XYZ file of C-alpha atoms in Angstrom:
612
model
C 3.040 20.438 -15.875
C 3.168 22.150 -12.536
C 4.675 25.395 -13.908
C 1.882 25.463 -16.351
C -0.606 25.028 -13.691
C 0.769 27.685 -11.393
C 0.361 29.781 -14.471
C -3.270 28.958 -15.593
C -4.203 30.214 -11.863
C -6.223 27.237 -11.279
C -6.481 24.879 -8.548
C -6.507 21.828 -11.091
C -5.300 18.905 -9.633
C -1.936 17.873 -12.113
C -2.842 14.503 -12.276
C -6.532 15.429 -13.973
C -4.856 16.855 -16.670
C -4.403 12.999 -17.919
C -7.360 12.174 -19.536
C -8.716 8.704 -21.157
C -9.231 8.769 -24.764
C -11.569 6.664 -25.203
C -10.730 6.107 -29.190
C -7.288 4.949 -28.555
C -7.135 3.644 -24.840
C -4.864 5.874 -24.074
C -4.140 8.559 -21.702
C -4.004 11.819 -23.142
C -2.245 15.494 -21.541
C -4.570 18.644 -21.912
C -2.753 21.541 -20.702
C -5.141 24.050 -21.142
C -9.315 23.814 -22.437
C -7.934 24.987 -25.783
C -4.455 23.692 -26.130
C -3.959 20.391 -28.597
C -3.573 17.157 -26.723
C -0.384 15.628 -26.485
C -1.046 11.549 -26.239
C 1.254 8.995 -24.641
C 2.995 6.473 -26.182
C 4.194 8.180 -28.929
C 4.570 6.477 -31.951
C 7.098 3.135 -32.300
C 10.319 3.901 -33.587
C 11.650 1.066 -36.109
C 13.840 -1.649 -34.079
C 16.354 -3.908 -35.755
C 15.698 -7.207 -35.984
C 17.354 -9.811 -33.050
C 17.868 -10.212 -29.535
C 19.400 -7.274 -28.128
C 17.456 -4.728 -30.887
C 15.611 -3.390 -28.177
C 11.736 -4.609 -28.253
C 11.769 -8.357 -28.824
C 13.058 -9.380 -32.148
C 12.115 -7.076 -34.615
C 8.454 -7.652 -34.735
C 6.414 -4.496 -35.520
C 4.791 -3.623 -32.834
C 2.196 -1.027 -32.240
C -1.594 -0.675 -30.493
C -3.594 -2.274 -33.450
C -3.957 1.245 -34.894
C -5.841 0.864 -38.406
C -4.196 1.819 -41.375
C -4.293 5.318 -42.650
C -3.301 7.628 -45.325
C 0.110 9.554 -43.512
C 0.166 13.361 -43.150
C 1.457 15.306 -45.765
C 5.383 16.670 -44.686
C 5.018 19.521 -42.475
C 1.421 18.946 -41.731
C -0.473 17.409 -38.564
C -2.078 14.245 -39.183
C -5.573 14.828 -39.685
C -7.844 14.795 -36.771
C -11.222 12.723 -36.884
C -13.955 15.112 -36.199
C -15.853 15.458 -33.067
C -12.596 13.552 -31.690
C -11.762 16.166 -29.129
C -15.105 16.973 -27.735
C -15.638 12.978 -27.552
C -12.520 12.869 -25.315
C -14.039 15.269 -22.909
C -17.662 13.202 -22.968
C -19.214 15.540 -25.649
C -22.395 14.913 -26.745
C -22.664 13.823 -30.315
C -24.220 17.802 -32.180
C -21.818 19.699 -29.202
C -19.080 17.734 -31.003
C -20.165 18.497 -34.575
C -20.024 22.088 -33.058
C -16.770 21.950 -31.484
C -15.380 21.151 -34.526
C -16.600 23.664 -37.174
C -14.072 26.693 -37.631
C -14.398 29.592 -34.754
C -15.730 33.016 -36.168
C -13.242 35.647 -36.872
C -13.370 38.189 -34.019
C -11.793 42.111 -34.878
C -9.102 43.178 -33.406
C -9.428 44.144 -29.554
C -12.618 42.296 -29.398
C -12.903 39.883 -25.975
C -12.140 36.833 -27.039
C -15.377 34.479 -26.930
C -14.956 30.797 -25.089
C -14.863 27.619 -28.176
C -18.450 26.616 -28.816
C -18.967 23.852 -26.730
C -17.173 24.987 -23.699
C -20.107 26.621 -21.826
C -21.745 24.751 -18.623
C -18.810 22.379 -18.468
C -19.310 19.880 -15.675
C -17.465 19.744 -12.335
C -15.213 16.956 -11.500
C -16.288 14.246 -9.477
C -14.288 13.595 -6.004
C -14.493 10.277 -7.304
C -13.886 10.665 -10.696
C -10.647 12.527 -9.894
C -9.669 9.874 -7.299
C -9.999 7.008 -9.659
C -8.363 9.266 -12.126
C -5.447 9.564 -9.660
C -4.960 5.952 -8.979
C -4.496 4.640 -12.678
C -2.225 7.561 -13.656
C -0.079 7.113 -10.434
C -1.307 4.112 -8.364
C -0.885 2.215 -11.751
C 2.216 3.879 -13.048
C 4.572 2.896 -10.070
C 3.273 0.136 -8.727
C 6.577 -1.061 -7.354
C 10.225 -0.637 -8.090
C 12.875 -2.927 -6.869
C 16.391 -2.008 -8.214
C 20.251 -1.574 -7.939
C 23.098 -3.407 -7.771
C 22.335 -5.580 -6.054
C 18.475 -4.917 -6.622
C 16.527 -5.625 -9.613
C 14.101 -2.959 -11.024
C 10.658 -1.915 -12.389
C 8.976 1.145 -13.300
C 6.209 1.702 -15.986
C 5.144 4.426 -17.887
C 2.864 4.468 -20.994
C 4.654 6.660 -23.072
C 7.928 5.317 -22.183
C 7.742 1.604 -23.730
C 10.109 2.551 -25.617
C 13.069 2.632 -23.156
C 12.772 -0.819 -22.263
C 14.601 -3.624 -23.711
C 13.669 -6.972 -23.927
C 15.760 -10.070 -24.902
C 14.527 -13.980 -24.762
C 13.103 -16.018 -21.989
C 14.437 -19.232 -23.928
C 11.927 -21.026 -22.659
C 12.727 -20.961 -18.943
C 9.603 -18.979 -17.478
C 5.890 -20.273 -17.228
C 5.102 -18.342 -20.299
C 4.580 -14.973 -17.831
C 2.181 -13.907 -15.082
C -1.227 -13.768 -15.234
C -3.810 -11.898 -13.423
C -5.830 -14.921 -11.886
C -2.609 -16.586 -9.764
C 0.297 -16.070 -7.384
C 3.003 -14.166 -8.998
C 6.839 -15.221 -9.163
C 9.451 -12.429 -10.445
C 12.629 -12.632 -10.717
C 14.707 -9.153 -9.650
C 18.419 -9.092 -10.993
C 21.182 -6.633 -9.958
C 24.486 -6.896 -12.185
C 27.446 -6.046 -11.083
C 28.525 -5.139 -15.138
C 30.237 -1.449 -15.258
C 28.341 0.526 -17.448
C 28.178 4.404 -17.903
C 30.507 7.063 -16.214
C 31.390 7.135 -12.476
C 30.846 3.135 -12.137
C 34.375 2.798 -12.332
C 34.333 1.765 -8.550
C 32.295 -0.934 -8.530
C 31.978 -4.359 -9.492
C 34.317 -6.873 -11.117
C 36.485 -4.892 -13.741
C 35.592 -6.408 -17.227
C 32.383 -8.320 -15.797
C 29.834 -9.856 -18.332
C 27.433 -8.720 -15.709
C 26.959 -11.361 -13.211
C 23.730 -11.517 -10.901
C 25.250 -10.033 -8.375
C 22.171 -9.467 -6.180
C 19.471 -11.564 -6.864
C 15.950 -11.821 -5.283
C 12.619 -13.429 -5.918
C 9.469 -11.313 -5.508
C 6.564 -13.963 -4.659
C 3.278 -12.309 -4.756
C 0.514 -13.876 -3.196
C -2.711 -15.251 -5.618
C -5.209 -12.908 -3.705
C -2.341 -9.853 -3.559
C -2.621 -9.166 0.515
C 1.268 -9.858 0.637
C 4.621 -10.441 -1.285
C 7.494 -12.342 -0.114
C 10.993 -10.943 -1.150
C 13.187 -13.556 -1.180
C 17.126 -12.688 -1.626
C 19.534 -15.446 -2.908
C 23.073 -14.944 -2.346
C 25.854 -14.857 -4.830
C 28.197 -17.041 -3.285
C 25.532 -19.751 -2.671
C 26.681 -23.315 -4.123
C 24.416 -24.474 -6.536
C 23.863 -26.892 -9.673
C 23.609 -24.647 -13.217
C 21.132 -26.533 -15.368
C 22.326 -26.551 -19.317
C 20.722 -23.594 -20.730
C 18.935 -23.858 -24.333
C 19.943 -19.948 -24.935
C 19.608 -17.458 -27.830
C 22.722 -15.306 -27.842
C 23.343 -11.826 -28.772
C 23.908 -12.572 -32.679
C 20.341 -14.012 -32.651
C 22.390 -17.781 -32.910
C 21.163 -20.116 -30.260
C 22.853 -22.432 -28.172
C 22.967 -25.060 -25.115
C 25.203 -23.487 -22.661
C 26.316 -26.766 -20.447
C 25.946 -26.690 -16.584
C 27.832 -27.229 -14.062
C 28.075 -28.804 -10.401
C 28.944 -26.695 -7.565
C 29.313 -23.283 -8.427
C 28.744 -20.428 -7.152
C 25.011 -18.738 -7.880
C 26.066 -15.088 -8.888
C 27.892 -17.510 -12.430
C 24.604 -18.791 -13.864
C 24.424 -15.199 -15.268
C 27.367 -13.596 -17.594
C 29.319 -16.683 -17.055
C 30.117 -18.599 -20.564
C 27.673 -16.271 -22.575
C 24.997 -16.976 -19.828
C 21.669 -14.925 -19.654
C 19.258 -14.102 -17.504
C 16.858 -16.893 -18.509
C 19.715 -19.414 -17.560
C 19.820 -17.395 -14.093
C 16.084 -18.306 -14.130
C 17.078 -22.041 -14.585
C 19.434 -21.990 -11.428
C 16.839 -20.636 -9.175
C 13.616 -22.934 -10.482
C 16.229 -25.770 -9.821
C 17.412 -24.430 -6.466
C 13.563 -23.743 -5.193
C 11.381 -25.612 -7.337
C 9.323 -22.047 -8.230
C 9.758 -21.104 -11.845
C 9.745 -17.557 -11.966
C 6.975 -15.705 -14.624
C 8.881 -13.279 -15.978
C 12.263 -11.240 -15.030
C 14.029 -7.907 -14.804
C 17.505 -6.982 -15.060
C 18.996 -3.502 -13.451
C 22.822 -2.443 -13.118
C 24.471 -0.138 -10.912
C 22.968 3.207 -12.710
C 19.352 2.545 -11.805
C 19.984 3.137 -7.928
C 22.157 6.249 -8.608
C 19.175 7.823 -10.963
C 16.114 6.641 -9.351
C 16.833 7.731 -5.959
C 17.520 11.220 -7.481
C 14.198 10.918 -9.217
C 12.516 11.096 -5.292
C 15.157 13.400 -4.111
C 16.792 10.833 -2.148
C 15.765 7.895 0.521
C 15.823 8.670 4.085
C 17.915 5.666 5.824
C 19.441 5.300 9.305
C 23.184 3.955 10.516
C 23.870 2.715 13.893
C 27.266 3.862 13.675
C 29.351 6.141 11.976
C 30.785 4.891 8.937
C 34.053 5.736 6.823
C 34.631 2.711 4.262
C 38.070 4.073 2.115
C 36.786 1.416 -0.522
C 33.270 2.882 -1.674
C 33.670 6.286 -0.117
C 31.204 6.244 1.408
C 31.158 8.244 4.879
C 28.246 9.103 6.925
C 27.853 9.966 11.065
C 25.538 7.889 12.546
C 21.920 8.411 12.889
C 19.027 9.147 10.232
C 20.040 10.731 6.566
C 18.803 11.593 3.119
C 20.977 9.613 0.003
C 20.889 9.848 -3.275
C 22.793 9.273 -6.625
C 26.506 8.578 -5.738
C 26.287 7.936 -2.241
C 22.981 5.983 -2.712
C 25.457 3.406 -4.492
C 27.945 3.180 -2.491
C 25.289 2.358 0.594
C 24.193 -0.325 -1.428
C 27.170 -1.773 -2.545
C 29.681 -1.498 0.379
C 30.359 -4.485 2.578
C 33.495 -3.123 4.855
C 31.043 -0.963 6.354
C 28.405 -3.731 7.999
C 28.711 -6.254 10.317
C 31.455 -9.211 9.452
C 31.716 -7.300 6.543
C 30.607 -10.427 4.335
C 28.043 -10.467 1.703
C 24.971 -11.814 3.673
C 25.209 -8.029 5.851
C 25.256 -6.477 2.928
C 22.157 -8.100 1.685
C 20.380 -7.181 5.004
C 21.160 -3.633 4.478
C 20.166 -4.004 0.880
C 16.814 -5.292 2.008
C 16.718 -2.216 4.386
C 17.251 0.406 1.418
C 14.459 -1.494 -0.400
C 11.875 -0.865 2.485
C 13.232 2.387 2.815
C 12.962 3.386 -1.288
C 9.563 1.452 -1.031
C 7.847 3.408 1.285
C 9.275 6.646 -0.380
C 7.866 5.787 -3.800
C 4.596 5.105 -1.579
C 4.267 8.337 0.145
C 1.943 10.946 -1.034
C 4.510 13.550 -2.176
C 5.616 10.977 -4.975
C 2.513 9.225 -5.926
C 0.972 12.670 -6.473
C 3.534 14.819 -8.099
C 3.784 14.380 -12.015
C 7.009 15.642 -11.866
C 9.136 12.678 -9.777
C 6.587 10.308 -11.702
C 8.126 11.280 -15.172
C 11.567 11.316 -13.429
C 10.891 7.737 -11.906
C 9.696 6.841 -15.393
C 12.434 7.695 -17.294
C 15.383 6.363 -15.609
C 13.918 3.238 -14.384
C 12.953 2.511 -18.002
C 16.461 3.599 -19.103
C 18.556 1.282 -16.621
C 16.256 -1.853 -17.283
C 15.959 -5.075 -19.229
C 12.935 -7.486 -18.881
C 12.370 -10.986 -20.553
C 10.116 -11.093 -23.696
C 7.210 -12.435 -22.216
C 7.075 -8.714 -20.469
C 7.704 -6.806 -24.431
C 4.414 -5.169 -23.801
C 2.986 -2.345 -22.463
C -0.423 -3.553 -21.886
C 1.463 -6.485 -19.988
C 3.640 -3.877 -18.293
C 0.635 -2.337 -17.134
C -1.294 -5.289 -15.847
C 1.889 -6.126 -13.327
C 1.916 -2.274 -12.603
C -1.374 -2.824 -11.323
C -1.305 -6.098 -9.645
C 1.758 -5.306 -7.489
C 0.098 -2.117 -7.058
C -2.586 -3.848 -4.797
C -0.156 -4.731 -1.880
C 0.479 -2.869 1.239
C 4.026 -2.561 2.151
C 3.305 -3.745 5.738
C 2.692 -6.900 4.166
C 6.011 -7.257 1.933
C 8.444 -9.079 3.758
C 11.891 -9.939 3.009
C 14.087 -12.754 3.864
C 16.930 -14.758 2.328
C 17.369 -17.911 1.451
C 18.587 -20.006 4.775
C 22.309 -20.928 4.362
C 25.468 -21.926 6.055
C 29.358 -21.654 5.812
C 30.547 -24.337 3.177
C 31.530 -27.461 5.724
C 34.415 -28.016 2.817
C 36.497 -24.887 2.905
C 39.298 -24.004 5.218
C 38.630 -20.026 4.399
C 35.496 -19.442 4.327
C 34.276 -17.714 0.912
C 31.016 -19.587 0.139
C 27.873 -20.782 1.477
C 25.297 -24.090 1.184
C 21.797 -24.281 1.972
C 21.069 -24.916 5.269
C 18.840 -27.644 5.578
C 15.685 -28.395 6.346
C 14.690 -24.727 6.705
C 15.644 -24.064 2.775
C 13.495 -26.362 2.062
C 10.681 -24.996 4.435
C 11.226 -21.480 3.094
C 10.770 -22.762 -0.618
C 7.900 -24.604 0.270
C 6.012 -21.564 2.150
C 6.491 -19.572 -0.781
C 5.519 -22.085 -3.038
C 2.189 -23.137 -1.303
C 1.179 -19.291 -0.839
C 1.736 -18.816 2.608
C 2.303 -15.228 4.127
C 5.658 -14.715 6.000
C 3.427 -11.803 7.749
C -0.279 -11.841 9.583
C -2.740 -10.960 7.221
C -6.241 -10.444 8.117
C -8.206 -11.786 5.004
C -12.130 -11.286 4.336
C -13.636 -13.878 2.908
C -17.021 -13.942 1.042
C -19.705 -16.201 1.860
C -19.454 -18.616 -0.871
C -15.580 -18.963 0.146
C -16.708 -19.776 3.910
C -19.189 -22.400 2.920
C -16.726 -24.329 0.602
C -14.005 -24.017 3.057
C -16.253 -25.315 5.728
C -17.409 -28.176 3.215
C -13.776 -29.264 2.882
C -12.910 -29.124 6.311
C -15.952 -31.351 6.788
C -14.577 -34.420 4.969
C -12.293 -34.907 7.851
C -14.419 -34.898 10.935
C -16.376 -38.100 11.396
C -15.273 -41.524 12.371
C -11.852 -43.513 10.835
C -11.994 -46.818 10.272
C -9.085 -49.541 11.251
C -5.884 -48.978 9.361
C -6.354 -52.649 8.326
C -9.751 -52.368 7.073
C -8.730 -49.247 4.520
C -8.017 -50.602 0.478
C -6.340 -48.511 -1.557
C -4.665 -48.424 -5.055
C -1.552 -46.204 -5.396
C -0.893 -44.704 -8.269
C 1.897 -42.077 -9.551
C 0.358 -38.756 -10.817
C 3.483 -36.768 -10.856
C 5.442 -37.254 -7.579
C 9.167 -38.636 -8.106
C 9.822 -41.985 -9.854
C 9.405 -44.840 -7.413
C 7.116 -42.685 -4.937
C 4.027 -45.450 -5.569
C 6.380 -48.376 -4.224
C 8.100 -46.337 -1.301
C 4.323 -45.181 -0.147
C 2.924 -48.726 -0.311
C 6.177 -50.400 1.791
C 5.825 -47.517 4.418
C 1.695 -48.272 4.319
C 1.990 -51.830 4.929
C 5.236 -51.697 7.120
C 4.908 -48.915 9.386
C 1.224 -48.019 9.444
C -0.462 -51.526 8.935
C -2.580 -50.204 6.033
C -1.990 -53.808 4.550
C -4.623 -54.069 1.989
C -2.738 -51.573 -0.449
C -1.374 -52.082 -3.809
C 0.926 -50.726 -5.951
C -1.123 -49.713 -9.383
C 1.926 -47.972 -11.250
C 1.413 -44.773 -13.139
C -1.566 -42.682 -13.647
C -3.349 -42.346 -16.540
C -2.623 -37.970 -15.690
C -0.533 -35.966 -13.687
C -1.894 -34.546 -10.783
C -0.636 -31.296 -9.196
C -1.767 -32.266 -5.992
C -2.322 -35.391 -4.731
C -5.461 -36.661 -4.132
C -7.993 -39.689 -2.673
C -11.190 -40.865 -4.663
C -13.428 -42.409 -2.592
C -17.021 -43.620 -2.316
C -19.852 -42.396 -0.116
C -19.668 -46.107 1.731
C -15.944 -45.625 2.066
C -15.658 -42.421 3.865
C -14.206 -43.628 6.913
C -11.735 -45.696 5.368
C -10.434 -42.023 3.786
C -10.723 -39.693 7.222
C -7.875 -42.974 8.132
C -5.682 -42.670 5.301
C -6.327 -38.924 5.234
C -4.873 -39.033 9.006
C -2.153 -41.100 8.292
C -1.243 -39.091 5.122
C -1.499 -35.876 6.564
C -4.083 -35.098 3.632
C -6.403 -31.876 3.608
C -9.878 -32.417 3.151
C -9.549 -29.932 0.100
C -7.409 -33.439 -1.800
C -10.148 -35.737 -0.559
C -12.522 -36.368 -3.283
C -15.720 -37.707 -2.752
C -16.629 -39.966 -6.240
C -16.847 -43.445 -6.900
C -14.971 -46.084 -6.084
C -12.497 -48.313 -8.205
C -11.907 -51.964 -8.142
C -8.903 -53.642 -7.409
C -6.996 -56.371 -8.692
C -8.997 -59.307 -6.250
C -12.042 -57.259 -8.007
C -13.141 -55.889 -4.732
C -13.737 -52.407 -4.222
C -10.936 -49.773 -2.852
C -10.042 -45.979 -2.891
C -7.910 -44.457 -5.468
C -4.870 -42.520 -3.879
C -2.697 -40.466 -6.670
C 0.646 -39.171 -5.716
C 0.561 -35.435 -7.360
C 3.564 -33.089 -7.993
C 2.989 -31.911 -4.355
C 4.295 -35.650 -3.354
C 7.723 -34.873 -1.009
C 8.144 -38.863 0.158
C 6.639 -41.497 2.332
C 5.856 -40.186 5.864
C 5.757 -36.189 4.882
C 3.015 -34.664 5.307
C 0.752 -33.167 2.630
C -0.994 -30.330 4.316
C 0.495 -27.334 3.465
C 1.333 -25.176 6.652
C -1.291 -22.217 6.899
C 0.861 -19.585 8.568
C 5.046 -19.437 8.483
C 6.286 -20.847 11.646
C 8.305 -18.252 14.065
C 11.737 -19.715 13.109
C 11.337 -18.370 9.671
C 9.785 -15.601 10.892
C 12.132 -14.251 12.856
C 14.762 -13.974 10.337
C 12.402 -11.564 8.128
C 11.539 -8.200 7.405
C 8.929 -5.854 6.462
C 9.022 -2.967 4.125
C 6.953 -0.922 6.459
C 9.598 -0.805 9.448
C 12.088 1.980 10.016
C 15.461 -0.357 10.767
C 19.612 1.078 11.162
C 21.650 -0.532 9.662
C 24.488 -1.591 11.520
């Protein structure tokens, strides 16, 4: 497209040559004013039927194109009249025109312009700026790959290339535009293609290998990236799993093994992988991707290479991989090996590997956000294609309209605002050589819970609109006022969702420790709650500020409503343990900012770091 640019003479912008057709909702290439349109996707090749047939199981799949009589062989389909003038916002007669046959000129005659083509509009600045953004902006909205790093890359016309096998059932049914977003990135370390000889476990199913968690905030101002080690102990659910014959099973679990085995392990797939980690952090992720080692070697070619910075000179015998210390440019081979190596970084384990890993990422990140590649066709196409090539998503992503959406959405974050971390762990206490690692607790725990109540690992300066200040302010208003005696506050408890027996451990610790001694266990609630909350009368407001402040309750889970009756028949609040619910005596406000001793073991893709 650029050599055909250069040629025309013009100072057309590559990216404009993508237009919207507004027939087909696609985006359409016009190399010249009189040249045919070529339009992306191109037409869906059959797929077999099954899991591993490329695009879902076999459905036919297309753009809800209407039926139509097919083109005679060795003709072009026919073309609806006035269609091309209406793609470059014709009016209706100029398209009529545009369409009738041009007059035969003689020989030598100046060739006169199409009818139709005279007092052609300029281009908007902003037209050709918001033209910019969806064929770019939208294309690559972010790409995390490798090895060790899970990948994704979208391009219209490339649907194609991706693969798609089943979920089984272990996602929430895939992200949606409205709420936070949870994305699971897998690296395998399976040997496929030429020159991967090197690397990984010889004869590998394809374990995860690398394995993070992209959270993405509801309002998209920032993403945490959260990495999970392989040799993490953890608990493999059974996995209800649809294998590669199209047969499906229940792979069993097991206690105590090591994370990277939930995938390729026993005929595992990536959905049980999904299993592990909603068990091991209580998120369940909306949708995942799979990459193995070719997508680093070919995507970093794509952007001709990713600047990155050693502290030291390096020489590891085992992946080759030499460079003198100080700032360089790597790509393809070496790009791998950076990745991959371990002998070359600090104790040489797998947790400084993962650090350096995180350190490519920022580095590839704010590559594939720089100007040079967001605006050049060229290392968009090249992106396109090998990203596509080297990845596998679940089936709840078998769409290129849903492709496109989560182009978009991650598209909306600034890289200063990414941050990654890994999951807080420490040496397993029960080995004499140390080869594995166990959470370390509480901080696991806090980390989970920060990502899974929203919070930013990274100051983010958020506008809010009016309507959003005044509820805010309404709901921090149900707090201030005065709080009545713990012993004057009645309450029911019921369960809404929190673990079995949470309604009898909250009314002992009530009664016991906080003399709150009119309470009463009222057993189950008639619905589950996700967060917990207290109904409670105008008359009774003080009696809730108390139990608020004992329960470390927001005011946005105090509901003001009517009030219930307990079993003397006198009146009382109704508390309802929600999902939310972590035991008697934790707190249920949600922090509002990471506190420094997480963030001090994080990252952000916006910072230049060596790695060392």
């Amino acid at each position: 497209m650029d050599a055909q640019g250069r040629e025309r003479g013009n100072d057309m912008d590559p990216a404009d040559q993508w237009v919207l057709n507004p027939d087909t909702g696609d985006y359409e290439l016009r190399l010249s004013d009189s040249a045919p349109q070529s339009s992306i996707p191109s037409p869906r090749r059959p797929r077999p039927a099954g899991v591993g047939a490329g695009k879902g199981a076999g459905a036919p799949r297309g753009r809800g194109d209407a039926p139509g009589r097919a083109a005679a062989p060795g003709r072009a389909p026919e073309r609806p009249p006035g269609r091309r003038a209406a793609e470059r916002g014709a009016t209706e007669p100029e398209a009529a025109e545009s369409e009738a046959p041009p007059p035969r000129r003689r020989r030598g005659a100046p060739e006169e312009p199409p009818p139709g083509r005279r007092g052609r509009r300029p281009v908007k600045k902003k037209s050709k700026a918001k033209k910019v953004l969806l064929w770019t902006g939208g294309v690559m909205a972010f790409v995390v790959l490798a090895t060790g790093v899970g990948g994704y890359l979208y391009l219209e016309h490339l649907n194609d290339n991706i693969d798609a096998i089943p979920d089984d059932g272990a996602s929430t049914g895939g992200f949606q535009k409205d709420k936070a977003i949870n994305i699971l990135l897998i690296g395998t370390d399976k040997r496929t293609g030429a020159g991967n000889e090197g690397y990984g476990d010889k004869g590998s199913a394809g374990h995860a290998d690398t394995t993070l968690l992209l959270h993405v905030s509801k309002d998209r101002t920032n993403a945490t990236a959260l990495s999970i080690p392989r040799d993490l102990i953890v608990d493999i659910p059974d996995c209800p799993t649809t294998l590669e014959d199209g047969t499906q099973k229940v792979i069993p679990g097991s206690s105590g093994a090591r994370f990277n085995t939930s995938l390729g392990q026993n005929d595992r797939t990536p959905s049980c992988t999904m299993r592990t980690v909603t068990e091991l952090t209580g998120i369940t992720p909306d949708n995942f991707m799979v990459a193995d080692f070719n997508a680093i070697k070919t995507l970093t070619t794509a952007v001709d290479g990713v600047k990155v910075c050693v502290a030291k000179d390096v020489d590891d015998p085992d992946s080759k991989l030499q460079l003198t210390a100080g700032p360089h440019t790597i790509e393809g081979e070496q790009a791998l090996a950076f990745v991959r190596t371990r002998h070359a970084w600090g104790n040489q384990g797998d947790l400084d590997r993962i650090k350096v890993q995180q350190q490519f990422l920022s580095a590839l990140m704010r590559q594939l956000k720089s100007s040079d590649t967001l605006t050049s066709p060229t290392k968009m196409i090249k992106l396109a294609e090998a990203g596509t090539e080297a990845l596998t998503v679940d089936s709840q992503l078998d769409s290129i309209n849903k492709l496109k959406d989560l182009g978009l959405e991650l598209g909306k974050l600034n890289i200063k605002n990414l941050s990654f971390t890994t999951v807080p762990v420490k040496d397993n206490p029960l080995e004499t050589v140390k080869a594995t690692v166990v959470l370390q607790e509480p901080k696991a725990t806090q980390v989970f819970d920060l990502i899974k109540n929203d919070v930013s690992f990274t100051e983010v300066e958020k506008k809010e609109k009016k309507e959003e200040k005044e509820e805010k302010a309404a709901v921090a208003a149900r707090l201030k006022g005065p709080k009545a005696e713990a012993s004057e506050v009645r309450v029911q408890v019921f369960n809404g969702g929190a673990p079995s027996g949470s309604a009898q451990d909250t009314l002992t610790w009530l009664q016991l420790k906080e003399g709150v001694s009119k309470s009463e266990n009222s057993g189950n609630a008639p619905k589950t709650l996700k967060k917990t909350t207290l109904e409670y009368a105008p008359d009774q407001a003080d009696q809730a500020r108390r139990l608020a402040d004992i329960l470390g309750l927001s005011g946005s889970g105090m509901k003001p409503g009517e009030s219930a009756t307990n079993s003397q028949g006198l009146p009382a609040m109704t508390l309802t343990l929600g999902e939310d619910f972590k035991g008697a005596g934790i707190s249920l406000t949600a922090p509002s900012k990471a506190p420094d001793e997480v963030v001090k073991d994080t990252s952000t893709a916006d910072k230049v770091e060596c790695a060392k």
